């Protein structure tokens, strides 16, 4: 039986199956340490850690890049490695924005690529995994999605709510604009009657 939370292991399974059929290893090798720069004493001299390509975040990044560029997953493996290595899960929000030409994304109207719009962390971690304070241990609280920050994807409800807000703005005009608004309303009424 396919439930909402079963789709996340299925996503990982689909991506790892495709990677293994194309001969791509499921663990990216650690990047070599950068050479020491005497002019920059604060530069890191540690090698970048290896990337696990079987995590949900990596699989989501690879699918997003592959779908956007219309290329196979194997060609996007290094890009997904770099994204997860540098920014982690929160980098998916930046990637989503970048793929939309830098436009801000309202997750109430656009489905989150990581949690698919539920607003919760799709891996369903417990409080010990996330590191919640001890007082939250016995309270049933949600762990919000790190990408959409818990925005609830409900375009039908939020769309009606936004129209209601705009109607209130039109009904309550600013001082000095009443004559112009009444002419605008007359034009709108004439156009809607046709």
PDB file of C-alpha atoms in Angstrom:
ATOM      1  CA  UNK A   1       0.000   0.000   0.000  1.00  0.00           C
ATOM      2  CA  UNK A   2       1.426   3.367  -1.042  1.00  0.00           C
ATOM      3  CA  UNK A   3       1.076   6.062   1.598  1.00  0.00           C
ATOM      4  CA  UNK A   4       2.376   9.623   1.607  1.00  0.00           C
ATOM      5  CA  UNK A   5       5.507   8.837   3.609  1.00  0.00           C
ATOM      6  CA  UNK A   6       6.272   5.714   1.507  1.00  0.00           C
ATOM      7  CA  UNK A   7       7.124   7.924  -1.455  1.00  0.00           C
ATOM      8  CA  UNK A   8      10.390   9.105   0.150  1.00  0.00           C
ATOM      9  CA  UNK A   9      12.051   5.654   0.381  1.00  0.00           C
ATOM     10  CA  UNK A  10      10.746   5.032  -3.141  1.00  0.00           C
ATOM     11  CA  UNK A  11      12.503   8.211  -4.344  1.00  0.00           C
ATOM     12  CA  UNK A  12      15.780   7.033  -2.804  1.00  0.00           C
ATOM     13  CA  UNK A  13      15.285   3.561  -4.240  1.00  0.00           C
ATOM     14  CA  UNK A  14      14.639   4.895  -7.756  1.00  0.00           C
ATOM     15  CA  UNK A  15      17.714   7.124  -7.713  1.00  0.00           C
ATOM     16  CA  UNK A  16      20.071   4.508  -6.243  1.00  0.00           C
ATOM     17  CA  UNK A  17      18.840   1.915  -8.743  1.00  0.00           C
ATOM     18  CA  UNK A  18      19.549   4.281 -11.621  1.00  0.00           C
ATOM     19  CA  UNK A  19      22.989   5.122 -10.232  1.00  0.00           C
ATOM     20  CA  UNK A  20      23.956   1.467  -9.826  1.00  0.00           C
ATOM     21  CA  UNK A  21      22.792   0.603 -13.350  1.00  0.00           C
ATOM     22  CA  UNK A  22      24.954   3.439 -14.698  1.00  0.00           C
ATOM     23  CA  UNK A  23      27.946   2.383 -12.617  1.00  0.00           C
ATOM     24  CA  UNK A  24      28.073   5.467 -10.396  1.00  0.00           C
ATOM     25  CA  UNK A  25      29.286   4.706  -6.843  1.00  0.00           C
ATOM     26  CA  UNK A  26      26.804   5.359  -4.027  1.00  0.00           C
ATOM     27  CA  UNK A  27      29.407   7.209  -1.967  1.00  0.00           C
ATOM     28  CA  UNK A  28      31.227  10.167  -3.447  1.00  0.00           C
ATOM     29  CA  UNK A  29      34.914  10.163  -2.600  1.00  0.00           C
ATOM     30  CA  UNK A  30      36.217  12.787  -0.201  1.00  0.00           C
ATOM     31  CA  UNK A  31      37.525  15.866  -1.943  1.00  0.00           C
ATOM     32  CA  UNK A  32      41.249  16.457  -1.476  1.00  0.00           C
ATOM     33  CA  UNK A  33      42.367  19.073   1.020  1.00  0.00           C
ATOM     34  CA  UNK A  34      43.041  22.469  -0.552  1.00  0.00           C
ATOM     35  CA  UNK A  35      46.664  23.609  -0.531  1.00  0.00           C
ATOM     36  CA  UNK A  36      47.697  25.879   2.333  1.00  0.00           C
ATOM     37  CA  UNK A  37      47.463  29.553   1.475  1.00  0.00           C
ATOM     38  CA  UNK A  38      49.911  31.686   3.482  1.00  0.00           C
ATOM     39  CA  UNK A  39      47.908  34.830   2.628  1.00  0.00           C
ATOM     40  CA  UNK A  40      44.697  33.411   4.115  1.00  0.00           C
ATOM     41  CA  UNK A  41      45.331  31.999   7.601  1.00  0.00           C
ATOM     42  CA  UNK A  42      41.608  31.306   8.144  1.00  0.00           C
ATOM     43  CA  UNK A  43      41.238  29.072   5.099  1.00  0.00           C
ATOM     44  CA  UNK A  44      40.273  25.480   5.761  1.00  0.00           C
ATOM     45  CA  UNK A  45      42.933  22.854   5.306  1.00  0.00           C
ATOM     46  CA  UNK A  46      40.684  19.871   5.978  1.00  0.00           C
ATOM     47  CA  UNK A  47      39.513  17.623   3.160  1.00  0.00           C
ATOM     48  CA  UNK A  48      35.796  17.715   2.405  1.00  0.00           C
ATOM     49  CA  UNK A  49      33.969  14.677   3.793  1.00  0.00           C
ATOM     50  CA  UNK A  50      32.601  11.983   1.497  1.00  0.00           C
ATOM     51  CA  UNK A  51      28.984  12.352   0.409  1.00  0.00           C
ATOM     52  CA  UNK A  52      26.442   9.584   0.870  1.00  0.00           C
ATOM     53  CA  UNK A  53      24.413   9.422  -2.348  1.00  0.00           C
ATOM     54  CA  UNK A  54      21.666   7.344  -0.746  1.00  0.00           C
ATOM     55  CA  UNK A  55      20.291  10.140   1.439  1.00  0.00           C
ATOM     56  CA  UNK A  56      16.932  11.697   0.634  1.00  0.00           C
ATOM     57  CA  UNK A  57      18.477  15.170   0.321  1.00  0.00           C
ATOM     58  CA  UNK A  58      21.083  14.033  -2.218  1.00  0.00           C
ATOM     59  CA  UNK A  59      18.502  12.084  -4.234  1.00  0.00           C
ATOM     60  CA  UNK A  60      16.186  15.106  -4.250  1.00  0.00           C
ATOM     61  CA  UNK A  61      18.985  17.429  -5.418  1.00  0.00           C
ATOM     62  CA  UNK A  62      20.013  15.013  -8.161  1.00  0.00           C
ATOM     63  CA  UNK A  63      16.419  14.633  -9.365  1.00  0.00           C
ATOM     64  CA  UNK A  64      15.867  18.414  -9.351  1.00  0.00           C
ATOM     65  CA  UNK A  65      19.027  19.030 -11.371  1.00  0.00           C
ATOM     66  CA  UNK A  66      18.334  16.157 -13.735  1.00  0.00           C
ATOM     67  CA  UNK A  67      14.756  17.254 -14.403  1.00  0.00           C
ATOM     68  CA  UNK A  68      15.736  20.909 -14.888  1.00  0.00           C
ATOM     69  CA  UNK A  69      18.588  20.192 -17.292  1.00  0.00           C
ATOM     70  CA  UNK A  70      16.841  17.194 -18.928  1.00  0.00           C
ATOM     71  CA  UNK A  71      19.927  15.031 -18.454  1.00  0.00           C
ATOM     72  CA  UNK A  72      20.516  11.635 -16.830  1.00  0.00           C
ATOM     73  CA  UNK A  73      21.216  11.499 -13.099  1.00  0.00           C
ATOM     74  CA  UNK A  74      24.814  10.406 -13.626  1.00  0.00           C
ATOM     75  CA  UNK A  75      25.728  13.736 -15.241  1.00  0.00           C
ATOM     76  CA  UNK A  76      24.340  15.666 -12.265  1.00  0.00           C
ATOM     77  CA  UNK A  77      26.023  13.566  -9.557  1.00  0.00           C
ATOM     78  CA  UNK A  78      28.960  15.932  -9.043  1.00  0.00           C
ATOM     79  CA  UNK A  79      26.683  18.978  -8.837  1.00  0.00           C
ATOM     80  CA  UNK A  80      24.485  17.279  -6.245  1.00  0.00           C
ATOM     81  CA  UNK A  81      27.638  16.238  -4.356  1.00  0.00           C
ATOM     82  CA  UNK A  82      28.860  19.828  -4.213  1.00  0.00           C
ATOM     83  CA  UNK A  83      25.474  21.148  -3.097  1.00  0.00           C
ATOM     84  CA  UNK A  84      25.043  18.639  -0.269  1.00  0.00           C
ATOM     85  CA  UNK A  85      28.697  18.883   0.768  1.00  0.00           C
ATOM     86  CA  UNK A  86      28.614  22.687   1.022  1.00  0.00           C
ATOM     87  CA  UNK A  87      25.065  23.525   2.137  1.00  0.00           C
ATOM     88  CA  UNK A  88      23.432  20.283   3.259  1.00  0.00           C
ATOM     89  CA  UNK A  89      19.655  19.870   3.201  1.00  0.00           C
ATOM     90  CA  UNK A  90      19.003  23.595   3.464  1.00  0.00           C
ATOM     91  CA  UNK A  91      20.805  23.990   0.142  1.00  0.00           C
ATOM     92  CA  UNK A  92      17.778  22.474  -1.590  1.00  0.00           C
ATOM     93  CA  UNK A  93      15.866  25.724  -0.990  1.00  0.00           C
ATOM     94  CA  UNK A  94      18.706  27.701  -2.590  1.00  0.00           C
ATOM     95  CA  UNK A  95      18.849  25.244  -5.485  1.00  0.00           C
ATOM     96  CA  UNK A  96      15.087  25.524  -5.997  1.00  0.00           C
ATOM     97  CA  UNK A  97      15.368  29.320  -6.107  1.00  0.00           C
ATOM     98  CA  UNK A  98      18.334  29.171  -8.490  1.00  0.00           C
ATOM     99  CA  UNK A  99      16.482  26.846 -10.862  1.00  0.00           C
ATOM    100  CA  UNK A 100      13.653  29.421 -10.981  1.00  0.00           C
ATOM    101  CA  UNK A 101      16.065  32.161 -12.108  1.00  0.00           C
ATOM    102  CA  UNK A 102      16.493  33.528  -8.591  1.00  0.00           C
ATOM    103  CA  UNK A 103      12.806  34.242  -8.019  1.00  0.00           C
ATOM    104  CA  UNK A 104      11.599  33.795  -4.424  1.00  0.00           C
ATOM    105  CA  UNK A 105       9.458  30.698  -3.974  1.00  0.00           C
ATOM    106  CA  UNK A 106       6.267  30.715  -1.927  1.00  0.00           C
ATOM    107  CA  UNK A 107       5.876  27.154  -0.693  1.00  0.00           C
ATOM    108  CA  UNK A 108       2.199  27.707   0.039  1.00  0.00           C
ATOM    109  CA  UNK A 109       1.671  27.681  -3.742  1.00  0.00           C
ATOM    110  CA  UNK A 110       4.681  25.642  -4.945  1.00  0.00           C
ATOM    111  CA  UNK A 111       5.193  22.093  -3.738  1.00  0.00           C
ATOM    112  CA  UNK A 112       8.392  21.673  -1.728  1.00  0.00           C
ATOM    113  CA  UNK A 113      10.813  19.365  -3.576  1.00  0.00           C
ATOM    114  CA  UNK A 114      12.047  17.759  -0.337  1.00  0.00           C
ATOM    115  CA  UNK A 115       8.903  17.103   1.736  1.00  0.00           C
ATOM    116  CA  UNK A 116       6.443  17.192  -1.207  1.00  0.00           C
ATOM    117  CA  UNK A 117       4.339  19.844   0.509  1.00  0.00           C
ATOM    118  CA  UNK A 118       3.581  18.241   3.881  1.00  0.00           C
ATOM    119  CA  UNK A 119       5.682  20.779   5.832  1.00  0.00           C
ATOM    120  CA  UNK A 120       7.292  18.138   8.062  1.00  0.00           C
ATOM    121  CA  UNK A 121      10.726  16.568   7.956  1.00  0.00           C
ATOM    122  CA  UNK A 122      10.061  13.613   5.612  1.00  0.00           C
ATOM    123  CA  UNK A 123      12.459  11.295   7.437  1.00  0.00           C
ATOM    124  CA  UNK A 124      10.246  11.516  10.570  1.00  0.00           C
ATOM    125  CA  UNK A 125      13.145  11.843  13.026  1.00  0.00           C
ATOM    126  CA  UNK A 126      12.583  11.598  16.761  1.00  0.00           C
ATOM    127  CA  UNK A 127      13.608  14.337  19.175  1.00  0.00           C
ATOM    128  CA  UNK A 128      16.909  12.636  20.014  1.00  0.00           C
ATOM    129  CA  UNK A 129      17.937  12.656  16.332  1.00  0.00           C
ATOM    130  CA  UNK A 130      17.099  16.326  15.880  1.00  0.00           C
ATOM    131  CA  UNK A 131      18.358  17.455  19.274  1.00  0.00           C
ATOM    132  CA  UNK A 132      15.143  18.961  20.631  1.00  0.00           C
ATOM    133  CA  UNK A 133      15.198  20.350  24.184  1.00  0.00           C
ATOM    134  CA  UNK A 134      14.279  17.794  26.877  1.00  0.00           C
ATOM    135  CA  UNK A 135      10.970  19.522  27.685  1.00  0.00           C
ATOM    136  CA  UNK A 136       9.725  18.652  24.163  1.00  0.00           C
ATOM    137  CA  UNK A 137      10.266  14.929  24.630  1.00  0.00           C
ATOM    138  CA  UNK A 138       6.727  14.181  25.797  1.00  0.00           C
ATOM    139  CA  UNK A 139       4.955  16.834  23.717  1.00  0.00           C
ATOM    140  CA  UNK A 140       3.775  15.621  20.341  1.00  0.00           C
ATOM    141  CA  UNK A 141       5.351  18.275  18.123  1.00  0.00           C
ATOM    142  CA  UNK A 142       6.272  18.247  14.455  1.00  0.00           C
ATOM    143  CA  UNK A 143       9.795  18.601  13.132  1.00  0.00           C
ATOM    144  CA  UNK A 144       9.445  21.115  10.330  1.00  0.00           C
ATOM    145  CA  UNK A 145      10.941  20.663   6.890  1.00  0.00           C
ATOM    146  CA  UNK A 146      14.322  22.433   6.653  1.00  0.00           C
ATOM    147  CA  UNK A 147      13.632  23.485   3.056  1.00  0.00           C
ATOM    148  CA  UNK A 148      10.156  25.051   3.141  1.00  0.00           C
ATOM    149  CA  UNK A 149      10.257  25.803   6.888  1.00  0.00           C
ATOM    150  CA  UNK A 150       6.928  24.126   7.551  1.00  0.00           C
ATOM    151  CA  UNK A 151       4.874  25.991   4.956  1.00  0.00           C
ATOM    152  CA  UNK A 152       1.696  24.082   4.292  1.00  0.00           C
ATOM    153  CA  UNK A 153       1.134  23.545   0.566  1.00  0.00           C
ATOM    154  CA  UNK A 154      -2.536  24.452   0.086  1.00  0.00           C
ATOM    155  CA  UNK A 155      -2.870  26.581  -3.052  1.00  0.00           C
ATOM    156  CA  UNK A 156      -6.679  26.372  -3.064  1.00  0.00           C
ATOM    157  CA  UNK A 157      -7.054  27.732   0.468  1.00  0.00           C
ATOM    158  CA  UNK A 158      -4.287  30.333   0.260  1.00  0.00           C
ATOM    159  CA  UNK A 159      -5.512  31.486  -3.154  1.00  0.00           C
ATOM    160  CA  UNK A 160      -8.984  32.213  -1.779  1.00  0.00           C
ATOM    161  CA  UNK A 161      -7.436  33.885   1.259  1.00  0.00           C
ATOM    162  CA  UNK A 162      -5.296  36.126  -0.951  1.00  0.00           C
ATOM    163  CA  UNK A 163      -8.313  37.104  -3.070  1.00  0.00           C
ATOM    164  CA  UNK A 164     -10.206  37.997   0.109  1.00  0.00           C
ATOM    165  CA  UNK A 165      -7.295  40.173   1.254  1.00  0.00           C
ATOM    166  CA  UNK A 166      -7.174  41.933  -2.118  1.00  0.00           C
ATOM    167  CA  UNK A 167     -10.938  42.529  -1.990  1.00  0.00           C
ATOM    168  CA  UNK A 168     -10.507  44.226   1.382  1.00  0.00           C
ATOM    169  CA  UNK A 169      -7.793  46.429  -0.083  1.00  0.00           C
ATOM    170  CA  UNK A 170     -10.019  47.440  -2.965  1.00  0.00           C
ATOM    171  CA  UNK A 171     -13.012  48.068  -0.680  1.00  0.00           C
ATOM    172  CA  UNK A 172     -11.035  50.332   1.647  1.00  0.00           C
ATOM    173  CA  UNK A 173      -9.417  52.909  -0.660  1.00  0.00           C
ATOM    174  CA  UNK A 174      -6.854  55.412   0.501  1.00  0.00           C
ATOM    175  CA  UNK A 175      -8.042  59.011   1.002  1.00  0.00           C
ATOM    176  CA  UNK A 176      -8.074  60.989  -2.231  1.00  0.00           C
ATOM    177  CA  UNK A 177      -8.516  57.947  -4.450  1.00  0.00           C
ATOM    178  CA  UNK A 178     -12.257  57.457  -4.065  1.00  0.00           C
ATOM    179  CA  UNK A 179     -13.167  59.176  -7.335  1.00  0.00           C
ATOM    180  CA  UNK A 180     -10.638  57.207  -9.324  1.00  0.00           C
ATOM    181  CA  UNK A 181     -11.738  53.912  -7.745  1.00  0.00           C
ATOM    182  CA  UNK A 182     -15.404  54.569  -8.404  1.00  0.00           C
ATOM    183  CA  UNK A 183     -14.620  55.175 -12.110  1.00  0.00           C
ATOM    184  CA  UNK A 184     -12.574  51.968 -12.144  1.00  0.00           C
ATOM    185  CA  UNK A 185     -15.453  50.028 -10.572  1.00  0.00           C
ATOM    186  CA  UNK A 186     -17.881  51.402 -13.157  1.00  0.00           C
ATOM    187  CA  UNK A 187     -15.572  50.236 -15.945  1.00  0.00           C
ATOM    188  CA  UNK A 188     -15.239  46.812 -14.353  1.00  0.00           C
ATOM    189  CA  UNK A 189     -19.020  46.500 -13.995  1.00  0.00           C
ATOM    190  CA  UNK A 190     -19.520  47.458 -17.642  1.00  0.00           C
ATOM    191  CA  UNK A 191     -16.951  44.917 -18.794  1.00  0.00           C
ATOM    192  CA  UNK A 192     -18.391  42.115 -16.658  1.00  0.00           C
ATOM    193  CA  UNK A 193     -21.936  42.719 -17.944  1.00  0.00           C
ATOM    194  CA  UNK A 194     -20.857  42.168 -21.559  1.00  0.00           C
TER     195      UNK A 194
END
